[in-house]
């Protein structure tokens, strides 16, 4: 079963897309904005150090409520 919250790695044409990298420590903590390719590299480094980070598209940041 494929979760809508887990996506496969994007195609190459999307690697320059801007994303926001966050951590969660009782609240969302924005870390930086970067390209998706850079975010993937940082995510892999974080995993190696036992840290969890989250990557979101710039228009879907978790601390802003979703508007209908």
Coordinates of C-alpha atoms in Angstrom, one line a residue:
X1 CA 0.0 0.0 0.0
X2 CA 1.4 3.4 -1.0
X3 CA 0.8 6.2 1.6
X4 CA -0.1 9.7 0.3
X5 CA 2.3 11.0 3.0
X6 CA 5.3 9.1 1.5
X7 CA 6.4 9.9 -2.0
X8 CA 9.1 8.3 -4.2
X9 CA 12.1 10.4 -5.1
X10 CA 11.1 13.1 -7.7
X11 CA 12.1 13.1 -11.3
X12 CA 15.2 15.1 -12.2
X13 CA 13.2 18.1 -13.5
X14 CA 11.9 18.8 -10.0
X15 CA 15.3 18.7 -8.2
X16 CA 15.7 22.5 -8.4
X17 CA 12.3 23.1 -6.8
X18 CA 12.4 25.2 -3.6
X19 CA 11.5 23.3 -0.4
X20 CA 11.6 24.1 3.3
X21 CA 13.5 21.8 5.7
X22 CA 12.0 21.5 9.2
X23 CA 12.5 19.6 12.5
X24 CA 9.9 18.8 15.0
X25 CA 10.6 19.4 18.7
X26 CA 7.1 19.8 20.4
X27 CA 6.5 22.3 17.5
X28 CA 7.7 22.8 14.0
X29 CA 11.1 24.4 13.7
X30 CA 12.0 25.7 10.2
X31 CA 15.7 25.1 9.5
X32 CA 16.2 26.4 6.0
X33 CA 14.9 26.8 2.5
X34 CA 16.8 25.0 -0.2
X35 CA 16.5 23.1 -3.5
X36 CA 15.0 19.7 -3.4
X37 CA 18.3 18.1 -4.4
X38 CA 20.1 19.8 -1.5
X39 CA 17.2 18.8 0.9
X40 CA 17.6 15.2 -0.1
X41 CA 21.4 15.4 0.5
X42 CA 20.8 17.0 3.9
X43 CA 18.1 14.4 4.8
X44 CA 20.5 11.5 4.1
X45 CA 23.2 13.2 6.3
X46 CA 20.6 13.7 9.1
X47 CA 19.6 10.0 8.9
X48 CA 23.3 9.0 9.2
X49 CA 23.5 11.1 12.4
X50 CA 20.3 9.7 13.9
X51 CA 18.4 12.9 13.4
X52 CA 15.0 13.3 11.7
X53 CA 14.2 16.2 9.5
X54 CA 11.2 16.8 7.3
X55 CA 11.0 18.3 3.8
X56 CA 7.9 20.2 2.6
X57 CA 7.1 22.2 -0.6
X58 CA 7.3 25.9 0.2
X59 CA 3.6 26.3 -0.2
X60 CA 2.8 23.5 2.2
X61 CA 4.5 24.4 5.5
X62 CA 3.2 22.6 8.6
X63 CA 3.0 25.6 10.9
X64 CA 0.5 27.4 8.5
X65 CA -3.1 26.1 8.7
X66 CA -4.5 24.7 5.5
X67 CA -7.1 27.0 4.0
X68 CA -10.1 25.8 2.1

